[in-house]
Coordinates of C-alpha atoms and ligand atoms in Angstrom, one line a residue:
Chain M
M304 CA 9.7 10.3 -21.4
I305 CA 8.4 9.4 -18.0
I306 CA 11.9 9.8 -16.5
V307 CA 12.2 13.3 -17.9
D308 CA 8.8 14.2 -16.4
N309 CA 10.0 13.0 -13.0
L310 CA 13.1 15.1 -13.3
L311 CA 11.0 18.2 -14.1
L312 CA 8.7 17.5 -11.2
T313 CA 11.6 17.0 -8.7
K314 CA 13.2 20.3 -9.8
Q315 CA 9.9 22.2 -9.5
W316 CA 9.2 20.7 -6.2
K317 CA 12.7 21.6 -4.9
K318 CA 12.1 25.2 -6.0
I319 CA 8.8 25.4 -4.1
E320 CA 10.4 23.7 -1.2
K321 CA 13.0 26.5 -1.0
Y322 CA 10.3 29.1 -0.8
A323 CA 8.3 27.2 1.7
Y324 CA 11.4 26.9 3.9
F325 CA 11.9 30.7 3.6
G326 CA 8.3 31.3 4.5
I327 CA 8.6 29.0 7.5
A328 CA 11.8 30.8 8.6
V329 CA 10.1 34.2 8.4
S330 CA 7.1 33.0 10.4
L331 CA 9.5 31.6 13.0
V332 CA 11.3 34.9 13.4
I333 CA 8.0 36.7 13.8
L334 CA 6.9 34.2 16.4
V335 CA 10.1 34.5 18.4
A336 CA 9.9 38.4 18.1
I337 CA 6.3 38.3 19.4
S338 CA 7.0 36.1 22.3
S339 CA 10.2 37.9 23.4
T340 CA 8.6 41.4 23.3
S341 CA 5.7 40.0 25.0
S342 CA 7.7 38.4 27.8
Q343 CA 9.8 41.5 28.1
S344 CA 6.8 43.7 28.5
L345 CA 5.4 41.2 31.1
V346 CA 8.6 41.7 33.1
R347 CA 8.2 45.5 32.8
I348 CA 4.6 45.3 33.9
Q349 CA 5.6 43.2 36.9
K350 CA 8.2 45.8 37.9
D351 CA 5.8 48.7 37.4
F352 CA 3.3 46.9 39.5
N353 CA 5.9 46.4 42.3
W354 CA 6.7 50.1 42.2
A355 CA 3.1 51.1 42.3
T356 CA 2.6 48.9 45.4
N357 CA 5.6 50.6 46.9
T358 CA 4.2 54.1 46.3
R359 CA 1.0 53.0 48.0
E360 CA 3.0 51.8 51.0
V361 CA 4.9 55.1 51.3
L362 CA 1.6 57.0 51.2
V363 CA 0.1 54.8 54.0
N364 CA 3.3 55.2 56.0
L365 CA 3.3 59.0 55.7
S366 CA -0.3 59.5 56.7
Y367 CA 0.2 57.1 59.6
F368 CA 3.3 59.0 60.7
L369 CA 1.6 62.4 60.5
S370 CA -1.3 61.3 62.7
S371 CA 1.0 59.8 65.3
L372 CA 2.9 63.1 65.4
K373 CA -0.3 64.9 65.9
D374 CA -1.3 62.5 68.7
A375 CA 2.0 63.2 70.3
E376 CA 1.5 67.0 70.2
M377 CA -2.0 66.6 71.5
G378 CA -0.8 64.4 74.3
Q379 CA 1.9 66.9 75.2
R380 CA -0.7 69.7 75.4
G381 CA -2.9 67.7 77.6
F382 CA 0.1 67.0 79.9
M383 CA 1.0 70.7 80.0
L384 CA -2.5 71.7 81.0
T385 CA -3.0 68.9 83.5
G386 CA 0.5 67.8 84.5
Q387 CA -0.7 64.2 84.2
E388 CA 2.1 61.9 82.9
S389 CA -0.3 59.5 81.1
Y390 CA -0.9 62.2 78.5
L391 CA 2.7 61.7 77.4
D392 CA 2.2 58.1 76.1
P393 CA 1.7 58.9 72.4
Y394 CA 4.7 61.3 72.7
K395 CA 6.9 58.6 74.1
Y396 CA 5.6 56.1 71.5
V397 CA 6.6 58.5 68.7
E398 CA 10.0 59.3 70.3
K399 CA 10.8 55.6 70.5
G400 CA 9.7 54.7 67.0
V401 CA 10.9 57.8 65.1
K402 CA 14.2 56.4 64.0
S403 CA 13.0 53.0 62.8
H404 CA 10.1 54.7 61.1
F405 CA 12.3 56.9 59.0
T406 CA 14.6 53.9 58.0
T407 CA 11.5 52.0 56.7
L408 CA 10.3 55.1 54.8
R409 CA 13.7 55.6 53.2
G410 CA 13.8 51.9 52.2
I411 CA 10.5 51.9 50.4
A412 CA 11.0 55.3 48.8
A413 CA 14.4 54.3 47.5
D414 CA 13.3 54.8 43.9
N415 CA 13.0 58.6 44.3
I416 CA 15.8 61.0 45.2
T417 CA 13.7 64.1 45.8
Q418 CA 11.7 62.1 48.2
Q419 CA 14.9 61.0 49.9
T420 CA 16.0 64.6 50.6
R421 CA 12.5 65.4 51.8
I422 CA 12.6 62.5 54.1
D423 CA 15.9 63.8 55.4
T424 CA 14.5 67.3 56.0
C425 CA 11.4 65.7 57.5
E426 CA 13.5 63.7 60.0
R427 CA 15.4 66.8 61.0
L428 CA 12.2 68.8 61.5
V429 CA 10.7 65.9 63.5
T430 CA 13.7 65.6 65.7
E431 CA 13.6 69.4 66.2
K432 CA 9.9 69.2 67.0
M433 CA 10.5 66.3 69.4
Q434 CA 13.3 68.3 71.1
D435 CA 11.0 71.3 71.3
L436 CA 8.3 69.1 72.9
Q437 CA 10.9 67.7 75.2
E438 CA 12.0 71.1 76.3
M439 CA 8.5 72.2 77.1
I440 CA 7.9 69.0 79.0
T441 CA 11.0 69.8 81.1
L442 CA 9.9 73.4 81.5
Q443 CA 6.4 72.3 82.7
K444 CA 8.0 69.9 85.1
N445 CA 10.5 72.5 86.5
K446 CA 8.7 75.9 86.2
G447 CA 5.0 75.2 85.7
A448 CA 2.3 75.9 83.1
E449 CA 2.8 79.7 83.1
A450 CA 6.4 79.4 81.8
V451 CA 5.3 77.0 79.1
K452 CA 2.5 79.3 78.0
K453 CA 5.1 82.0 77.3
V454 CA 7.2 79.7 75.1
I455 CA 4.1 78.5 73.2
L456 CA 3.2 82.1 72.5
T457 CA 6.6 82.6 70.7
G458 CA 5.1 80.3 68.0
T459 CA 8.3 78.3 67.2
G460 CA 6.6 75.0 68.0
K461 CA 3.6 75.7 65.8
Q462 CA 6.0 76.8 63.0
I463 CA 7.9 73.6 63.0
M464 CA 4.7 71.6 63.0
D465 CA 3.4 73.6 60.1
E466 CA 6.6 73.0 58.2
I467 CA 6.4 69.3 58.8
Q468 CA 2.8 69.3 57.6
T469 CA 3.6 71.1 54.3
L470 CA 6.5 68.8 53.7
V471 CA 4.4 65.7 54.3
L472 CA 1.7 67.2 52.1
K473 CA 4.3 67.7 49.4
M474 CA 5.6 64.2 49.7
D475 CA 2.1 62.8 49.7
E476 CA 1.4 64.8 46.5
E477 CA 4.5 63.5 44.9
E478 CA 3.7 59.9 45.7
R479 CA 0.2 60.4 44.4
T480 CA 1.4 61.7 41.0
L481 CA 3.9 58.8 40.9
L482 CA 1.1 56.3 41.6
D483 CA -1.0 57.9 38.9
Q484 CA 1.9 57.7 36.4
R485 CA 2.7 54.1 37.3
S486 CA -0.9 52.8 36.9
K487 CA -1.1 54.7 33.6
G488 CA 2.2 53.0 32.6
I489 CA 0.9 49.6 33.4
A490 CA -2.3 50.2 31.4
L491 CA -0.2 51.5 28.5
R492 CA 2.1 48.5 28.6
V493 CA -0.8 46.1 28.6
K494 CA -2.2 47.9 25.6
L495 CA 1.2 48.0 23.8
D496 CA 1.6 44.3 24.4
A497 CA -1.8 43.6 22.9
V498 CA -1.0 45.8 19.9
V499 CA 2.4 44.1 19.3
K500 CA 0.8 40.7 19.5
T501 CA -1.9 41.7 17.0
I502 CA 0.5 43.2 14.6
G503 CA 2.7 40.1 14.9
F504 CA -0.2 37.8 14.1
I505 CA -1.3 39.9 11.2
L506 CA 2.3 39.7 9.8
L507 CA 2.2 36.0 10.3
L508 CA -1.1 35.7 8.4
I509 CA 0.3 37.9 5.6
T510 CA 3.4 35.7 5.3
A511 CA 1.3 32.6 5.2
F512 CA -1.0 34.1 2.6
L513 CA 1.9 35.2 0.5
I514 CA 3.5 31.8 0.6
I515 CA 0.3 30.2 -0.6
S516 CA -0.6 32.7 -3.2
R517 CA 2.9 33.2 -4.6
E518 CA 3.7 29.6 -4.9
N519 CA 1.9 29.3 -8.2
Y520 CA 3.6 32.4 -9.4
W521 CA 7.1 31.2 -8.5
F522 CA 6.2 27.9 -10.1
A523 CA 5.3 29.6 -13.4
E524 CA 8.3 32.0 -13.2
Y525 CA 10.6 29.1 -12.8
R526 CA 9.0 27.2 -15.6
N527 CA 9.5 30.2 -17.9
S528 CA 12.9 31.2 -16.9
A529 CA 14.9 28.0 -16.4
K530 CA 16.7 27.3 -19.6
E531 CA 17.7 23.7 -18.9
Q532 CA 14.1 22.9 -18.4
M533 CA 13.1 24.3 -21.8
D534 CA 15.9 22.2 -23.2
L535 CA 14.5 19.1 -21.7
I536 CA 11.1 19.9 -23.2
N537 CA 12.6 20.5 -26.6
M538 CA 14.5 17.3 -26.4
K539 CA 11.3 15.5 -25.4
S540 CA 9.4 16.8 -28.3
D541 CA 12.2 16.2 -30.8
F542 CA 12.2 12.6 -29.6
V543 CA 8.4 12.5 -30.0
A544 CA 8.7 13.9 -33.5
T545 CA 11.1 11.2 -34.6
V546 CA 9.2 8.4 -33.0
S547 CA 5.9 9.5 -34.3
H548 CA 7.2 9.6 -37.8
E549 CA 8.8 6.1 -37.4
L550 CA 5.6 4.7 -35.9
R551 CA 3.1 6.2 -38.3
T552 CA 4.9 5.6 -41.6
P553 CA 5.0 1.8 -41.5
L554 CA 1.5 1.7 -40.1
K555 CA 0.2 3.7 -43.0
A556 CA 1.9 1.3 -45.5
I557 CA 0.4 -1.7 -43.8
R558 CA -3.1 -0.1 -43.7
E559 CA -3.1 0.9 -47.4
S560 CA -1.7 -2.5 -48.5
I561 CA -4.5 -4.3 -46.7
A562 CA -7.1 -1.9 -48.2
I563 CA -5.7 -2.7 -51.7
V564 CA -6.0 -6.4 -51.3
L565 CA -9.4 -6.2 -49.7
D566 CA -10.8 -4.0 -52.4
G567 CA -9.7 -6.6 -55.0
L568 CA -7.2 -4.3 -56.6
A569 CA -4.5 -7.0 -56.4
G570 CA -6.7 -9.8 -57.7
Q571 CA -9.7 -11.9 -56.7
V572 CA -10.1 -12.3 -52.9
N573 CA -12.3 -15.1 -51.5
E574 CA -14.4 -14.9 -48.3
E575 CA -11.8 -16.7 -46.1
Q576 CA -9.1 -14.3 -47.2
K577 CA -11.4 -11.4 -46.6
K578 CA -12.0 -12.6 -43.1
F579 CA -8.3 -12.5 -42.2
L580 CA -7.7 -9.2 -44.0
A581 CA -10.5 -7.8 -41.8
V582 CA -8.7 -9.1 -38.7
S583 CA -5.5 -7.3 -39.8
E584 CA -7.4 -4.1 -40.6
R585 CA -9.1 -4.1 -37.2
N586 CA -5.8 -4.6 -35.3
V587 CA -3.9 -2.1 -37.3
D588 CA -6.6 0.4 -36.6
R589 CA -6.3 -0.4 -32.9
L590 CA -2.6 0.1 -33.0
A591 CA -3.0 3.3 -34.9
R592 CA -5.4 4.6 -32.3
L593 CA -3.1 3.8 -29.5
I594 CA -0.2 5.5 -31.2
D595 CA -2.3 8.5 -31.9
N596 CA -3.3 8.7 -28.3
V597 CA 0.2 8.4 -27.0
L598 CA 1.5 11.0 -29.4
D599 CA -1.4 13.4 -28.8
C600 CA -1.0 13.1 -25.1
Q601 CA 2.7 14.0 -25.5
K602 CA 2.0 16.9 -27.7
L603 CA -0.7 18.3 -25.4
N604 CA 1.6 17.9 -22.5
S605 CA 4.5 19.8 -24.1
G606 CA 2.1 22.7 -24.9
K607 CA 2.6 22.3 -28.6
T608 CA -1.0 21.8 -29.4
V609 CA -2.6 24.8 -31.2
L610 CA -6.4 24.9 -31.4
D611 CA -8.1 25.7 -34.6
L612 CA -11.0 27.8 -33.3
C613 CA -14.0 28.4 -35.6
D614 CA -17.7 29.1 -35.0
N615 CA -19.2 25.7 -34.6
D616 CA -22.4 24.1 -33.8
I617 CA -22.0 21.7 -30.9
N618 CA -25.2 19.8 -31.8
E619 CA -23.9 19.1 -35.3
T620 CA -20.6 17.9 -33.7
A621 CA -22.5 15.6 -31.4
Q622 CA -24.5 14.2 -34.3
E623 CA -21.3 13.4 -36.1
V624 CA -19.9 11.4 -33.2
Y625 CA -23.3 9.7 -32.7
G626 CA -23.1 8.6 -36.4
L627 CA -19.5 7.3 -35.9
M628 CA -20.3 5.3 -32.7
T629 CA -23.7 3.8 -33.3
R630 CA -22.4 0.8 -35.0
L631 CA -20.0 0.0 -32.2
A632 CA -22.7 0.4 -29.6
E633 CA -25.3 -1.7 -31.4
K634 CA -22.7 -4.4 -32.0
K635 CA -22.5 -4.7 -28.2
G636 CA -26.3 -4.6 -27.9
L637 CA -26.4 -1.2 -26.4
N638 CA -29.0 1.4 -27.2
I639 CA -27.6 4.8 -28.0
S640 CA -29.7 8.0 -28.0
M641 CA -29.3 11.7 -28.3
K642 CA -31.1 14.6 -26.6
L643 CA -30.0 17.9 -28.1
D644 CA -31.1 21.4 -27.1
G645 CA -32.1 23.2 -30.3
Q646 CA -31.6 26.7 -28.9
L647 CA -27.8 26.6 -28.6
P648 CA -25.7 29.4 -30.1
K649 CA -22.7 28.7 -32.2
I650 CA -19.5 29.1 -30.3
K651 CA -15.8 29.0 -31.1
F652 CA -14.1 25.6 -30.6
D653 CA -11.8 23.3 -32.4
R654 CA -14.2 20.9 -34.1
D655 CA -11.8 18.0 -34.6
K656 CA -10.5 18.2 -31.0
I657 CA -14.1 18.2 -29.6
I658 CA -15.0 15.3 -31.8
Q659 CA -12.0 13.5 -30.4
V660 CA -13.1 14.3 -26.8
L661 CA -16.7 13.1 -27.4
T662 CA -15.5 10.0 -29.2
N663 CA -13.4 9.2 -26.2
L664 CA -16.3 9.6 -23.9
V665 CA -18.7 7.6 -25.9
H666 CA -16.1 4.9 -26.5
N667 CA -15.5 4.6 -22.8
A668 CA -19.3 4.5 -22.2
I669 CA -19.6 1.6 -24.6
K670 CA -16.5 -0.1 -23.3
F671 CA -17.5 -0.1 -19.6
T672 CA -21.2 -0.9 -20.1
E673 CA -22.4 -4.5 -20.5
K674 CA -26.1 -3.8 -21.0
G675 CA -28.4 -0.8 -21.0
A676 CA -28.2 2.4 -22.8
I677 CA -26.0 5.4 -23.6
A678 CA -27.3 8.9 -23.9
I679 CA -25.6 11.9 -25.4
A680 CA -27.1 15.3 -24.3
T681 CA -26.3 18.9 -25.0
G682 CA -27.6 22.0 -23.1
M683 CA -26.9 25.4 -21.8
D684 CA -26.4 26.5 -18.3
N685 CA -25.3 29.9 -17.0
N686 CA -23.6 31.0 -20.2
V687 CA -21.7 27.8 -20.7
L688 CA -22.5 24.9 -23.1
C689 CA -22.8 21.5 -21.5
V690 CA -22.3 18.2 -23.2
S691 CA -22.7 14.9 -21.3
V692 CA -22.4 11.2 -22.0
K693 CA -24.4 9.0 -19.7
D694 CA -24.2 5.2 -19.5
T695 CA -25.7 2.4 -17.4
G696 CA -22.4 0.6 -16.9
R697 CA -20.2 -0.6 -14.1
G698 CA -19.6 2.9 -12.7
I699 CA -16.6 4.4 -10.9
T700 CA -16.1 4.2 -7.2
R701 CA -15.5 7.3 -5.2
E702 CA -11.8 6.4 -4.5
D703 CA -11.1 5.9 -8.2
M704 CA -12.9 9.1 -9.2
H705 CA -9.9 11.4 -8.8
R706 CA -7.5 9.1 -10.7
I707 CA -9.4 8.5 -14.0
F708 CA -8.3 11.8 -15.6
N709 CA -4.6 11.0 -14.9
R710 CA -2.3 9.7 -17.7
F711 CA -2.0 5.9 -18.1
E712 CA -4.6 5.4 -15.3
Q713 CA -6.9 2.5 -15.8
I714 CA -9.2 1.2 -13.1
S715 CA -9.4 -2.6 -13.3
C716 CA -12.5 -4.2 -11.8
N717 CA -10.9 -7.6 -11.9
N718 CA -7.3 -8.5 -12.0
H719 CA -5.8 -7.9 -15.4
K720 CA -9.2 -6.9 -16.9
K721 CA -8.4 -6.4 -20.5
T722 CA -10.5 -3.6 -21.9
G723 CA -8.1 -2.3 -24.5
G724 CA -6.4 1.0 -24.4
V725 CA -3.8 2.3 -22.0
G726 CA -5.7 4.9 -20.0
L727 CA -5.1 8.0 -22.0
G728 CA -8.5 8.9 -23.4
L729 CA -9.7 10.9 -20.4
S730 CA -6.4 12.6 -19.8
I731 CA -6.3 13.8 -23.4
S732 CA -9.9 14.9 -23.2
K733 CA -9.2 16.9 -20.1
D734 CA -6.2 18.6 -21.7
I735 CA -8.3 19.5 -24.8
I736 CA -11.2 20.9 -22.7
Q737 CA -8.8 22.9 -20.5
L738 CA -7.2 24.4 -23.6
H739 CA -10.7 25.7 -24.4
N740 CA -11.0 27.2 -20.9
G741 CA -13.6 24.6 -20.2
R742 CA -14.1 22.0 -17.5
I743 CA -14.6 18.2 -17.6
W744 CA -15.9 16.0 -14.7
A745 CA -17.5 12.7 -14.0
E746 CA -20.3 11.6 -11.8
S747 CA -21.1 8.0 -11.0
E748 CA -23.0 5.6 -9.0
P749 CA -20.9 2.4 -8.8
G750 CA -22.8 -0.5 -10.4
K751 CA -25.5 1.8 -11.8
G752 CA -23.7 4.0 -14.3
T753 CA -21.6 7.0 -15.1
T754 CA -22.1 10.5 -16.6
V755 CA -19.1 12.3 -17.9
S756 CA -19.7 15.9 -18.8
F757 CA -17.8 18.9 -20.1
M758 CA -18.6 22.5 -20.5
L759 CA -17.3 25.1 -22.9
P760 CA -17.6 28.9 -22.2
I761 CA -19.8 30.7 -24.7
T762 CA -17.8 33.9 -24.6
V763 CA -15.3 34.3 -27.4
L764 CA -12.0 32.9 -26.3
E765 CA -9.1 35.3 -26.4
K766 CA -5.9 34.1 -28.0
I767 CA -5.0 30.6 -26.8
Chain Y
M399 CA -2.1 -41.0 -37.2
D400 CA -4.8 -39.4 -35.2
N401 CA -4.9 -35.6 -35.3
K402 CA -3.7 -34.2 -32.0
K403 CA -6.2 -31.9 -30.3
I404 CA -5.2 -28.5 -29.0
L405 CA -7.2 -26.3 -26.7
L406 CA -6.5 -22.7 -27.4
V407 CA -7.4 -20.2 -24.7
D408 CA -7.3 -16.4 -25.2
D409 CA -9.7 -13.6 -24.5
E410 CA -8.9 -11.8 -27.8
Q411 CA -11.1 -13.2 -30.5
D412 CA -8.8 -12.1 -33.3
T413 CA -5.9 -13.9 -31.7
L414 CA -7.9 -17.1 -31.6
L415 CA -9.0 -16.7 -35.2
V416 CA -5.5 -16.3 -36.5
I417 CA -3.7 -19.0 -34.4
E418 CA -6.6 -21.4 -34.9
K419 CA -6.2 -21.1 -38.6
Q420 CA -2.4 -21.7 -38.5
L421 CA -2.6 -24.7 -36.1
T422 CA -5.3 -26.2 -38.2
A423 CA -3.1 -25.7 -41.3
A424 CA -0.3 -27.5 -39.4
G425 CA -2.6 -30.6 -39.0
F426 CA -4.0 -30.1 -35.5
K427 CA -7.5 -30.3 -34.4
V428 CA -8.2 -27.0 -32.6
V429 CA -10.8 -26.1 -30.0
T430 CA -11.0 -22.5 -28.7
A431 CA -12.1 -20.9 -25.5
E432 CA -12.5 -17.2 -24.9
N433 CA -12.3 -17.3 -21.1
G434 CA -11.1 -19.4 -18.2
A435 CA -14.5 -21.0 -17.3
N436 CA -15.0 -22.2 -20.9
A437 CA -11.5 -23.5 -21.0
L438 CA -12.0 -25.7 -17.9
L439 CA -15.3 -27.0 -19.4
L440 CA -13.8 -27.8 -22.8
A441 CA -10.7 -29.4 -21.2
K442 CA -12.9 -31.9 -19.5
I443 CA -15.2 -32.5 -22.5
E444 CA -12.7 -32.5 -25.3
R445 CA -9.7 -34.0 -23.5
P446 CA -7.1 -32.1 -25.5
D447 CA -3.5 -33.3 -25.8
I448 CA -2.1 -29.9 -25.1
I449 CA -3.4 -26.6 -23.9
V450 CA -2.2 -23.2 -25.1
L451 CA -3.1 -20.7 -22.4
D452 CA -3.1 -16.9 -22.3
I453 CA -2.1 -15.5 -18.9
Q454 CA -3.7 -12.0 -18.8
M455 CA -7.4 -12.6 -19.1
P456 CA -10.4 -11.0 -17.3
D457 CA -12.3 -12.8 -14.5
M458 CA -9.9 -15.8 -14.3
D459 CA -6.3 -15.5 -15.4
G460 CA -4.2 -18.2 -17.0
G461 CA -2.5 -19.1 -13.7
E462 CA -5.8 -19.8 -12.0
V463 CA -7.0 -21.9 -14.9
A464 CA -3.8 -24.0 -14.8
S465 CA -4.1 -24.6 -11.1
L466 CA -7.7 -25.6 -11.4
L467 CA -6.8 -28.0 -14.2
K468 CA -4.2 -29.6 -11.9
Q469 CA -6.9 -30.3 -9.3
E470 CA -9.0 -32.4 -11.7
P471 CA -7.8 -36.0 -12.3
I472 CA -9.1 -35.9 -15.9
T473 CA -7.1 -32.8 -16.8
E474 CA -4.1 -32.8 -14.4
N475 CA -1.8 -34.5 -16.8
I476 CA -2.5 -32.3 -19.9
P477 CA 0.7 -30.3 -20.6
V478 CA 0.2 -26.5 -20.7
I479 CA 2.0 -23.9 -22.8
Y480 CA 1.6 -20.4 -21.6
S481 CA 1.5 -17.8 -24.3
T482 CA 1.9 -14.3 -22.9
C483 CA 2.4 -10.6 -23.7
L484 CA 4.5 -10.3 -20.5
L485 CA 7.5 -11.7 -22.3
S486 CA 9.3 -10.0 -25.2
E487 CA 9.9 -11.9 -28.3
N488 CA 13.1 -13.8 -27.6
E489 CA 12.4 -14.8 -24.0
V490 CA 11.4 -18.4 -23.2
Y491 CA 10.7 -19.7 -19.7
R492 CA 10.6 -23.4 -18.8
Y493 CA 9.7 -24.8 -15.4
G494 CA 8.9 -28.4 -15.0
E495 CA 6.9 -29.6 -18.0
N496 CA 5.5 -26.1 -18.4
I497 CA 6.8 -23.7 -21.0
M498 CA 6.1 -19.9 -21.2
L499 CA 6.4 -18.3 -24.6
A500 CA 6.1 -14.7 -25.8
K501 CA 2.8 -14.2 -27.7
S502 CA 4.6 -12.1 -30.2
K503 CA 6.6 -15.1 -31.2
D504 CA 6.1 -16.6 -34.7
T505 CA 3.3 -19.2 -34.6
K506 CA 5.8 -21.6 -36.3
E507 CA 7.8 -21.5 -33.1
L508 CA 4.7 -22.3 -31.1
I509 CA 4.1 -25.3 -33.4
A510 CA 7.7 -26.5 -32.9
V511 CA 7.3 -26.4 -29.1
I512 CA 3.9 -28.2 -29.4
N513 CA 5.5 -30.9 -31.5
E514 CA 8.4 -31.2 -29.1
I515 CA 6.1 -31.8 -26.1
L516 CA 3.9 -34.2 -28.0
S517 CA 6.9 -36.3 -29.1
Q518 CA 8.1 -36.7 -25.5
E519 CA 4.9 -38.5 -24.5
Ligands
LIG1489 N1 -18.0 5.5 -18.6 C1 -17.2 4.9 -17.8 N2 -17.6 3.9 -16.9 C2 -16.8 3.3 -16.0 N3 -15.5 3.6 -15.9 C3 -15.0 4.5 -16.7 C4 -15.8 5.2 -17.7 N4 -14.9 6.0 -18.4 C5 -13.7 5.9 -17.9 N5 -13.7 4.9 -16.9 C6 -12.6 4.5 -16.1 O1 -11.5 5.4 -16.2 C7 -10.4 4.8 -16.7 C8 -9.6 5.8 -17.6 O2 -10.3 6.1 -18.8 P1 -9.5 6.5 -20.1 O3 -10.5 6.8 -21.2 O4 -8.6 7.5 -19.7 O5 -8.7 5.2 -20.4 P2 -9.1 3.8 -21.1 O6 -10.4 4.0 -21.8 O7 -9.0 2.7 -20.2 O8 -8.0 3.7 -22.2 P3 -7.9 4.5 -23.6 O9 -8.8 5.7 -23.5 O10 -6.5 5.0 -23.6 O11 -8.2 3.6 -24.7 C9 -10.8 3.6 -17.5 O12 -9.8 2.6 -17.5 C10 -12.0 3.2 -16.6 O13 -11.6 2.4 -15.5
LIG1490 MG1 -10.9 5.6 -23.0

């Protein structure tokens, strides 16, 4: 039976594992996507930033150029009025630097074709202007200020300068809009990057949440759909059916035979004989209890247990268990008491099954308590009925607490401590309480005592 | 012939009750102990000819009892038969003068083994 269980577990685990791997793969893909878009947009931002710096450089260059050109014109005018050569310094400076200046400008404005043509025109105009200036300087030198004045009055020099100025203005405007666009682009990209990251992480969270929440669903789905698994369960319970018949039938015969001899139906029985018949009876009962527990456990486990729900009084049920167990407790010198809440409503539960649970709990309390008292209590709390069995026994350590409701789990306080039983009582009790939609739990202070309690919902249970 | 004395050690009272009756009927004198500590005490006081010892017992198990018996000069030479639920019915283990029998074995078989050991002395 245990081997079959392991097989089921392994299969279910494999199924879950598959989904878990799928989930992890999805998460990885999302992670890779986030980091790649993020690094791409980082590269783009870097580029945009470079271009923006470029634009700024072009602007500075242009304004600088315009002012040196103006200086040159001013200097030339001063020279023409005074004839002093020193006024020509700025002019000479511009003349010398004009070529290299335009090369740099072309280089840094390489990203923009319209600007390139403008730079071409600009260079042509500047050269023209410079020629113009040169001509006038020669004129001044050869023919004097009067001749120059005449030429100036024709206005061609001013016209060229105006043209250059408008052109530079246009270029300046263009670069400014570019700068504006590029800074906006950077801001947009930074925002976009943040948005992509956020969406990515939200997706990641959703995947994680889905994996966790769907796991149970997948588990159940698999349980319902896999045919081979159902076959295994069926095989298991068929086996249980045969075994339970074969175990219980001979036991029944032995029990009844002993009863017949004990009751004197088969002739006179002396005290010595009675003593040994009592030994048999006790031990057959013990064996029968064990067999019942093993088979009950198996039945609960394969989901074949059907509850017989009727309106019942929990106090009356507790009283019945109290009556059944007092003798056992008193034989061990333990005082057993009851504290019942008289105001409890009747609720629907399976009376025999709850008696079984309570008997298990009281039996444990007696078994694991050497001296002191056992108290059974009922009560109501927040629309649930509560029943608890409290003892003053050896208690359960914190580490053992989570194991006691497992099947075949017995906590030994000494090596091979023989307390009877096989560790099924609490597991069966838990299954029965859970079938009722209730809850069972234990609280304990090691060395001082244990309280095992269960609660049953008051509301009518829908179809179980 | 003197009745041979057997110390029977088992933590299950019903087991003691039944085996004691059968051994007595087979002509032995029987003393019983329900735990290891009592067994050690009775072994010294009663000087049994043989000890039938259960292995799985609370507090002190059969192995511990046997090794403590070996440490005392008065008890070290008393032969021990282990009777245990750890074996299934047809298994028998012998090591040295010690014999390990399945508890589920017929008490008649236990008596046969006891007689075999006693006759060797
Ligand atoms: N009232 C209690 N005080 C101390 N320990 C307890 C108590 N109830 C249960 N336990 C511990 O929990 C273990 C499991 O209990 P459970 O009733 O399932 O098995 P069991 O009583 O040992 O055997 P079975 O019920 O099959 O006869 C016990 O072996 C014991 O160690
Ligand atoms: Mg129990």
